[in-house]
XYZ file of N, CA and C in Angstrom:
270
model
N 30.303 70.817 19.857
C 30.510 71.982 20.697
C 29.355 72.939 20.628
N 28.232 72.554 19.932
C 27.081 73.343 19.818
C 26.274 73.290 21.087
N 25.549 74.288 21.475
C 24.660 74.223 22.560
C 23.564 73.201 22.248
N 23.048 72.560 23.307
C 22.113 71.498 23.100
C 20.832 72.049 22.377
N 20.418 73.242 22.708
C 19.237 73.874 22.024
C 19.530 74.008 20.453
N 20.641 74.386 20.011
C 21.039 74.476 18.630
C 21.169 73.045 18.044
N 21.700 72.114 18.700
C 21.755 70.828 18.240
C 20.258 70.196 18.000
N 19.452 70.429 18.911
C 18.019 69.949 18.730
C 17.409 70.667 17.584
N 17.648 71.936 17.412
C 17.058 72.638 16.189
C 17.549 72.094 14.929
N 18.815 71.924 14.927
C 19.389 71.217 13.678
C 18.855 69.880 13.370
N 18.806 69.163 14.353
C 18.230 67.751 14.135
C 16.837 67.740 13.712
N 16.001 68.636 14.288
C 14.551 68.793 13.804
C 14.487 69.256 12.335
N 15.475 70.035 11.878
C 15.486 70.466 10.516
C 15.701 69.386 9.543
N 16.301 68.261 10.044
C 16.556 67.044 9.216
C 15.335 66.438 8.670
N 14.305 66.651 9.417
C 12.974 66.046 9.004
C 12.638 66.441 7.535
N 12.956 67.700 7.233
C 12.640 68.202 5.893
C 13.822 68.211 4.990
N 15.076 68.311 5.489
C 16.225 68.562 4.740
C 17.345 67.525 5.197
N 17.170 66.266 4.848
C 18.234 65.291 5.211
C 19.261 65.284 4.017
N 20.373 65.281 4.420
C 21.589 65.160 3.480
C 21.728 63.602 3.553
N 21.164 62.911 2.462
C 20.955 61.390 2.597
C 22.314 60.733 2.669
N 23.397 61.144 1.980
C 24.599 60.429 2.155
C 25.266 60.509 3.492
N 24.693 61.255 4.302
C 25.220 61.568 5.727
C 24.590 60.504 6.698
N 23.712 59.633 6.281
C 23.008 58.696 7.188
C 24.076 57.902 7.976
N 25.081 57.372 7.354
C 26.066 56.554 8.167
C 26.702 57.430 9.286
N 26.901 58.694 8.965
C 27.514 59.609 9.972
C 26.482 59.865 11.108
N 25.259 59.943 10.749
C 24.183 60.115 11.853
C 24.130 58.970 12.758
N 24.300 57.721 12.203
C 24.392 56.583 13.044
C 25.531 56.522 13.926
N 26.648 57.073 13.455
C 27.885 57.190 14.159
C 27.621 58.168 15.335
N 26.995 59.191 14.978
C 26.636 60.262 16.039
C 25.783 59.631 17.209
N 24.876 58.822 16.785
C 23.986 58.254 17.777
C 24.710 57.281 18.630
N 25.604 56.491 17.950
C 26.389 55.464 18.591
C 27.490 55.987 19.532
N 28.279 56.914 19.004
C 29.606 57.251 19.670
C 29.659 58.727 20.129
N 29.025 59.628 19.269
C 29.292 61.059 19.645
C 28.284 61.644 20.632
N 27.186 61.046 20.898
C 26.297 61.533 21.936
C 25.833 60.405 22.820
N 25.794 60.643 24.036
C 25.201 59.646 24.940
C 23.936 60.244 25.533
N 23.425 61.312 24.967
C 22.238 61.916 25.478
C 20.967 61.325 24.822
N 20.131 60.630 25.547
C 19.020 59.996 24.960
C 18.089 60.902 24.109
N 17.978 62.108 24.658
C 17.046 63.126 23.946
C 17.571 63.353 22.578
N 18.872 63.603 22.355
C 19.420 63.818 21.106
C 19.297 62.613 20.209
N 19.577 61.472 20.749
C 19.469 60.111 20.045
C 18.010 59.903 19.522
N 17.095 60.278 20.408
C 15.691 60.151 20.086
C 15.312 61.012 18.845
N 15.767 62.239 18.844
C 15.427 63.276 17.832
C 16.048 62.763 16.503
N 17.242 62.233 16.567
C 17.897 61.886 15.305
C 17.128 60.685 14.735
N 16.823 59.732 15.595
C 16.105 58.553 15.153
C 14.756 58.916 14.492
N 14.010 59.786 15.273
C 12.731 60.228 14.746
C 12.811 60.942 13.386
N 13.813 61.746 13.308
C 14.049 62.531 12.008
C 14.311 61.622 10.876
N 15.133 60.563 11.105
C 15.303 59.547 10.058
C 14.083 58.876 9.598
N 13.129 58.665 10.436
C 11.798 57.983 10.083
C 11.036 58.729 9.080
N 11.274 59.987 8.847
C 10.492 60.770 7.872
C 11.053 60.481 6.424
N 12.079 59.689 6.351
C 12.735 59.584 4.987
C 12.574 58.089 4.431
N 11.337 57.697 4.411
C 11.119 56.300 3.955
C 11.269 56.264 2.431
N 11.305 57.300 1.653
C 11.509 57.317 0.242
C 13.022 57.566 -0.228
N 13.853 57.751 0.806
C 15.264 57.990 0.648
C 15.982 56.729 0.027
N 16.921 57.029 -0.778
C 17.766 55.849 -1.386
C 18.527 55.181 -0.265
N 18.531 55.872 0.948
C 19.253 55.287 2.114
C 18.312 54.614 3.085
N 17.049 54.419 2.663
C 15.976 53.819 3.616
C 16.368 52.474 4.038
N 17.051 51.572 3.175
C 17.474 50.242 3.643
C 18.517 50.392 4.739
N 19.386 51.397 4.620
C 20.419 51.528 5.704
C 19.821 52.127 6.978
N 18.774 52.973 6.748
C 18.109 53.546 7.973
C 17.381 52.371 8.663
N 16.705 51.557 7.924
C 15.917 50.455 8.535
C 16.894 49.545 9.277
N 18.056 49.183 8.630
C 19.076 48.323 9.249
C 19.604 48.847 10.542
N 19.981 50.113 10.444
C 20.586 50.759 11.604
C 19.544 50.947 12.770
N 18.345 51.299 12.533
C 17.381 51.372 13.510
C 16.952 50.050 14.171
N 16.965 49.028 13.362
C 16.620 47.692 13.965
C 17.833 47.241 14.889
N 18.974 47.553 14.423
C 20.112 47.174 15.313
C 20.001 47.960 16.616
N 19.689 49.284 16.574
C 19.603 49.982 17.774
C 18.436 49.534 18.679
N 17.413 49.064 17.968
C 16.234 48.677 18.889
C 16.474 47.407 19.624
N 17.485 46.702 19.339
C 17.812 45.499 19.922
C 19.095 45.511 20.857
N 19.592 46.712 20.901
C 20.897 46.966 21.616
C 20.580 47.447 23.099
N 20.882 46.694 24.118
C 20.522 47.078 25.428
C 21.324 48.316 25.981
N 22.348 48.706 25.240
C 23.177 49.877 25.719
C 22.363 51.229 25.672
N 21.270 51.138 24.881
C 20.434 52.369 24.667
C 19.248 52.270 25.653
N 18.781 53.409 26.075
C 17.547 53.475 26.935
C 16.320 52.754 26.236
N 15.381 52.412 27.062
C 14.238 51.819 26.473
C 13.501 52.646 25.471
N 13.410 54.016 25.880
C 12.779 55.056 24.996
C 13.416 55.142 23.599
N 14.772 55.109 23.530
C 15.586 55.022 22.385
C 15.318 53.875 21.526
N 15.257 52.706 22.241
C 15.016 51.473 21.556
C 13.586 51.384 20.993
N 12.678 51.994 21.718
C 11.290 51.957 21.197
C 11.181 52.838 20.001
N 11.761 53.988 20.070
C 11.744 54.915 18.885
C 12.437 54.359 17.682
N 13.525 53.658 17.883
C 14.265 52.953 16.844
C 13.356 51.871 16.190
N 12.599 51.128 16.979
C 11.689 50.153 16.411
C 10.530 50.834 15.611
N 9.998 51.890 16.139
C 8.919 52.659 15.505
C 9.462 53.144 14.104
N 10.693 53.732 14.124
C 11.241 54.232 12.774
C 11.504 53.091 11.873
N 12.030 51.962 12.353
C 12.227 50.737 11.486
C 10.885 50.324 10.877
N 9.821 50.321 11.659
C 8.471 49.810 11.171
C 8.048 50.876 10.106
N 8.252 52.167 10.478
C 7.814 53.233 9.492
C 8.467 53.118 8.145
N 9.746 52.818 8.136
C 10.535 52.736 6.955
C 10.121 51.463 6.154
N 9.880 50.378 6.856
C 9.593 49.122 6.234
C 8.112 49.088 5.687
N 7.221 49.956 6.312
C 5.803 49.927 5.974
C 5.607 50.598 4.484
N 6.552 51.337 4.047
C 6.330 52.055 2.831
C 6.839 51.349 1.611
């Protein structure tokens, strides 16, 4: 029920302050709670900053799944693939 501007700000803050155990919840948000590609993109991009997280394997797995799922826009799939590659490159 937050305004989109507030949601975007909160998502951008995750680049620096990710609550790592919340990664499964973030993937649920991408999948079910938002159908807004802009917000999906921001969450996926923010997850890509956390290649040293103990949740990195789950981030890689989730983003690879999204990158192959045609229900997402091409932009979301591309960002998911970029994040997957970022996480696996480290």
